[in-house]
Short mmCIF file of C-alpha atoms in Angstrom, two decimals:
data_model
loop_
_atom_site.label_atom_id
_atom_site.label_comp_id
_atom_site.label_asym_id
_atom_site.label_seq_id
_atom_site.Cartn_x
_atom_site.Cartn_y
_atom_site.Cartn_z
CA MET A 1 1.69 -0.91 -2.09
CA LEU A 2 1.80 1.32 -5.15
CA ALA A 3 4.64 0.56 -8.01
CA ILE A 4 5.83 2.80 -9.96
CA ALA A 5 6.89 1.61 -13.38
CA GLY A 6 6.70 2.80 -16.44
CA GLY A 7 8.20 1.16 -19.73
CA LYS A 8 11.38 3.00 -20.53
CA GLY A 9 14.45 3.87 -18.07
CA GLY A 10 14.64 8.35 -18.06
CA CYS A 11 10.88 8.92 -17.94
CA GLY A 12 10.26 10.02 -14.05
CA LYS A 13 10.01 6.42 -12.07
CA THR A 14 11.98 7.56 -8.88
CA THR A 15 11.23 11.53 -9.67
CA THR A 16 7.84 10.77 -9.33
CA ALA A 17 8.43 7.97 -6.69
CA LEU A 18 9.74 10.43 -4.16
CA GLY A 19 7.46 14.08 -5.48
CA ILE A 20 4.14 11.95 -4.28
CA ALA A 21 6.39 10.58 -1.11
CA SER A 22 7.19 13.49 -0.53
CA ALA A 23 3.24 15.28 -1.43
CA LEU A 24 1.68 12.23 0.99
CA GLY A 25 4.55 13.01 3.96
CA ALA A 26 2.72 16.37 3.17
CA ARG A 27 -0.97 15.02 3.98
CA GLY A 28 0.37 13.17 7.89
CA HIS A 29 0.71 9.91 6.13
CA ARG A 30 5.07 8.34 6.36
CA PRO A 31 4.89 6.04 2.65
CA LEU A 32 8.08 4.38 2.42
CA VAL A 33 10.32 4.80 -0.91
CA VAL A 34 11.42 1.25 -1.68
CA ASP A 35 14.22 0.77 -4.22
CA ALA A 36 13.27 -2.67 -5.73
CA ASP A 37 15.20 -1.70 -9.29
CA ARG A 38 17.85 -4.02 -8.33
CA GLN A 39 19.61 -3.72 -12.03
CA MET A 40 19.82 0.41 -11.61
CA PRO A 41 19.31 2.11 -8.57
CA ASP A 42 19.01 5.56 -8.29
CA ILE A 43 17.19 5.55 -5.12
CA HIS A 44 19.85 6.23 -3.06
CA HIS A 45 21.99 7.90 -4.71
CA ARG A 46 18.85 10.65 -4.71
CA VAL A 47 18.47 11.03 -1.11
CA SER A 48 21.84 11.12 -1.15
CA VAL A 49 22.59 7.69 1.79
CA ASP A 50 24.36 4.84 1.69
CA ARG A 51 22.65 1.47 -1.06
CA THR A 52 23.93 -0.40 1.22
CA PRO A 53 21.98 -2.72 3.98
CA GLY A 54 18.70 -2.68 1.55
CA LEU A 55 16.61 -5.54 1.09
CA GLU A 56 18.68 -8.49 1.20
CA ARG A 57 18.75 -8.18 5.22
CA LEU A 58 14.86 -6.31 5.54
CA GLN A 59 14.11 -10.86 6.53
CA ARG A 60 17.11 -11.29 9.13
CA THR A 61 16.52 -7.54 10.88
CA GLY A 62 14.20 -6.05 10.32
CA LEU A 63 12.39 -3.35 8.85
CA SER A 64 13.83 -0.47 11.51
CA PRO A 65 17.40 -0.78 11.36
CA LEU A 66 17.24 -0.71 8.12
CA THR A 67 15.21 2.32 6.40
CA ARG A 68 17.17 5.83 5.86
CA ARG A 69 15.32 9.49 6.63
CA SER A 70 16.67 12.34 4.15
CA GLY A 71 17.29 16.19 4.93
CA ARG A 72 16.53 16.46 1.64
CA PHE A 73 13.34 15.13 2.00
CA PRO A 74 12.61 14.60 5.08
CA ARG A 75 8.67 13.98 5.64
CA LEU A 76 9.60 10.28 3.66
CA ASP A 77 12.23 7.21 4.93
CA VAL A 78 13.49 4.76 2.45
CA LEU A 79 14.22 1.09 2.14
CA PRO A 80 17.48 0.80 -0.58
CA CYS A 81 18.00 -1.60 -3.02
CA GLY A 82 21.13 -2.84 -1.51
CA THR A 83 22.16 -6.10 -2.75
CA ALA A 84 18.71 -8.23 -3.52
CA ASP A 85 18.41 -11.19 -6.08
CA ARG A 86 15.19 -11.39 -7.66
CA SER A 87 14.62 -14.27 -4.86
CA THR A 88 15.00 -12.09 -1.94
CA LEU A 89 13.57 -9.38 -3.34
CA ALA A 90 9.89 -11.11 -3.97
CA SER A 91 10.85 -12.15 -0.27
CA ALA A 92 11.08 -9.11 0.84
CA LEU A 93 8.02 -6.81 -1.18
CA GLU A 94 5.71 -9.26 0.50
CA GLN A 95 6.65 -8.62 4.04
CA LEU A 96 6.10 -5.43 3.53
CA ARG A 97 2.87 -5.27 2.28
CA GLY A 98 -0.20 -4.59 4.40
CA ARG A 99 1.96 -2.55 6.14
CA ASP A 100 -0.06 0.54 7.72
CA ARG A 101 1.80 3.40 5.97
CA PRO A 102 2.46 4.31 2.28
CA VAL A 103 4.48 1.96 0.25
CA LEU A 104 5.92 2.82 -3.33
CA VAL A 105 7.29 0.43 -4.98
CA ASP A 106 9.79 2.54 -7.20
CA CYS A 107 9.93 -0.66 -10.31
CA PRO A 108 12.09 -1.03 -13.41
CA ALA A 109 11.58 -0.37 -16.09
CA GLY A 110 9.76 -2.41 -19.03
CA ALA A 111 7.99 -5.58 -19.30
CA GLY A 112 10.47 -8.05 -18.67
CA PRO A 113 10.90 -10.86 -15.37
CA ASP A 114 12.31 -7.54 -12.59
CA ALA A 115 9.71 -5.55 -13.32
CA ALA A 116 7.34 -8.41 -13.06
CA VAL A 117 8.23 -9.10 -8.85
CA PRO A 118 7.44 -6.06 -7.86
CA LEU A 119 3.60 -5.90 -9.63
CA ARG A 120 3.03 -8.65 -8.76
CA ARG A 121 3.15 -8.18 -4.78
CA ALA A 122 1.94 -4.00 -5.66
CA ASP A 123 -2.62 -3.31 -4.78
CA ARG A 124 -2.32 -0.64 -7.91
CA SER A 125 0.16 1.08 -10.14
CA VAL A 126 1.52 4.72 -10.73
CA VAL A 127 2.45 4.49 -14.78
CA VAL A 128 5.04 7.19 -15.60
CA ALA A 129 5.93 8.10 -19.19
CA THR A 130 7.49 11.17 -21.16
CA PRO A 131 4.54 12.65 -23.68
CA THR A 132 6.49 10.66 -26.99
CA GLU A 133 5.36 7.89 -28.76
CA GLN A 134 8.17 5.61 -27.38
CA SER A 135 7.63 6.14 -23.87
CA LEU A 136 4.53 6.01 -24.49
CA ARG A 137 4.07 2.64 -26.45
CA ASP A 138 6.11 0.95 -24.04
CA ALA A 139 4.20 3.24 -20.77
CA ALA A 140 1.03 0.76 -23.21
CA LYS A 141 3.29 -2.25 -22.56
CA THR A 142 3.81 -2.06 -18.37
CA ALA A 143 -0.24 -0.70 -18.13
CA ALA A 144 -1.16 -3.96 -19.29
CA MET A 145 1.04 -5.97 -17.30
CA ALA A 146 0.28 -4.17 -14.40
CA ARG A 147 -3.89 -5.46 -15.35
CA GLU A 148 -1.72 -8.89 -15.57
CA LEU A 149 -0.41 -9.11 -12.04
CA ASP A 150 -3.64 -7.57 -10.22
CA SER A 151 -1.35 -4.16 -10.28
CA PRO A 152 -4.27 -1.68 -12.20
CA PRO A 153 -2.97 2.05 -13.69
CA SER A 154 -4.22 4.32 -10.34
CA LEU A 155 -3.71 6.78 -12.62
CA VAL A 156 -0.78 7.77 -15.45
CA VAL A 157 1.76 10.56 -14.34
CA LEU A 158 2.99 12.64 -18.21
CA THR A 159 6.41 13.52 -17.11
CA ARG A 160 7.52 16.92 -18.77
CA SER A 161 5.52 17.86 -20.28
CA ASP A 162 2.96 20.52 -21.56
CA GLY A 163 -0.78 18.95 -21.47
CA SER A 164 -0.59 18.50 -25.04
CA ALA A 165 -0.47 14.74 -24.63
CA GLN A 166 -4.06 12.12 -24.24
CA PRO A 167 -3.04 9.26 -23.67
CA GLY A 168 -5.48 7.77 -21.91
CA ASP A 169 -7.12 5.34 -24.32
CA LEU A 170 -3.50 4.03 -25.32
CA LEU A 171 -3.17 2.95 -21.29
CA ARG A 172 -6.66 3.31 -20.69
CA CYS A 173 -6.78 4.95 -17.47
CA ARG A 174 -8.71 7.99 -18.18
CA ASP A 175 -7.34 9.76 -14.86
CA VAL A 176 -3.82 11.89 -16.01
CA VAL A 177 -1.40 13.78 -14.40
CA HIS A 178 0.69 15.84 -16.43
CA VAL A 179 4.28 17.37 -15.13
CA PRO A 180 5.71 19.94 -16.80
CA GLU A 181 9.07 21.01 -17.96
CA VAL A 182 10.94 22.45 -15.97
CA SER A 183 14.78 24.41 -15.59
CA GLU A 184 15.66 23.75 -11.73
CA PRO A 185 16.18 20.52 -10.56
CA PRO A 186 12.13 19.50 -10.27
CA LEU A 187 11.53 18.37 -6.88
CA GLU A 188 12.47 21.94 -6.21
CA ALA A 189 10.60 23.36 -8.30
CA ARG A 190 7.19 24.54 -7.10
CA ALA A 191 5.25 23.76 -11.32
CA VAL A 192 6.39 20.36 -10.61
CA ALA A 193 5.49 20.13 -6.62
CA VAL A 194 1.97 21.39 -6.76
CA ARG A 195 1.33 18.46 -9.60
CA TYR A 196 2.36 15.77 -7.05
CA ALA A 197 0.12 17.45 -4.53
CA ALA A 198 -2.39 16.89 -6.54
CA VAL A 199 -1.86 13.03 -7.93
CA ALA A 200 -1.46 12.35 -3.80
CA LYS A 201 -5.05 14.36 -3.18
CA ARG A 202 -5.83 11.60 -5.79
CA LEU A 203 -4.39 8.65 -4.01
CA ASP A 204 -5.87 9.32 -0.67
CA LYS A 205 -9.17 10.82 -0.82
CA ARG A 206 -8.91 7.22 -3.02
CA ASN A 207 -7.90 5.73 0.60
CA ILE A 208 -4.77 3.07 -2.01
#
């Protein structure tokens, strides 16, 4: 289970979760992307599926009836947040641990209690930020919390980045992937897909 975390809303967590999952799908996996942002769920909008039912029904029905497939992203499955509260979300993520497929969790922004729920249950994390001072400071708090909760960052994804920022020391993670800013929708851009493919390759190599 891989938590896609970030310190600030709008830094590109959902795009990163879908981008990495699509790239893992191209490598022969069947990843599951879980929306754990119960306050501002977004994945169901991005893949054009219903928000409910979702995580709140997982214990009752099991996984298969709740997963969605999208024509835009044919190599992955999506599990929406639905109407899950914090306790239900925690129980659902526990149930999803140890699957024989990659599980990517789109986390709430920040370093508060809601963000701690998926980080506490994930094996590792990917920290997402933009190359601005405020975003990187917030990401450093998220990275520190991820370590405290035993889901240390495997790598950092800097979105809308020209490659000049080098936040490895600040975030205590040397492996940084720069995703360029593009004029078209990011997940439709070849330059972006290449970077997420590089992320998937690194994660695959480490068996994460």
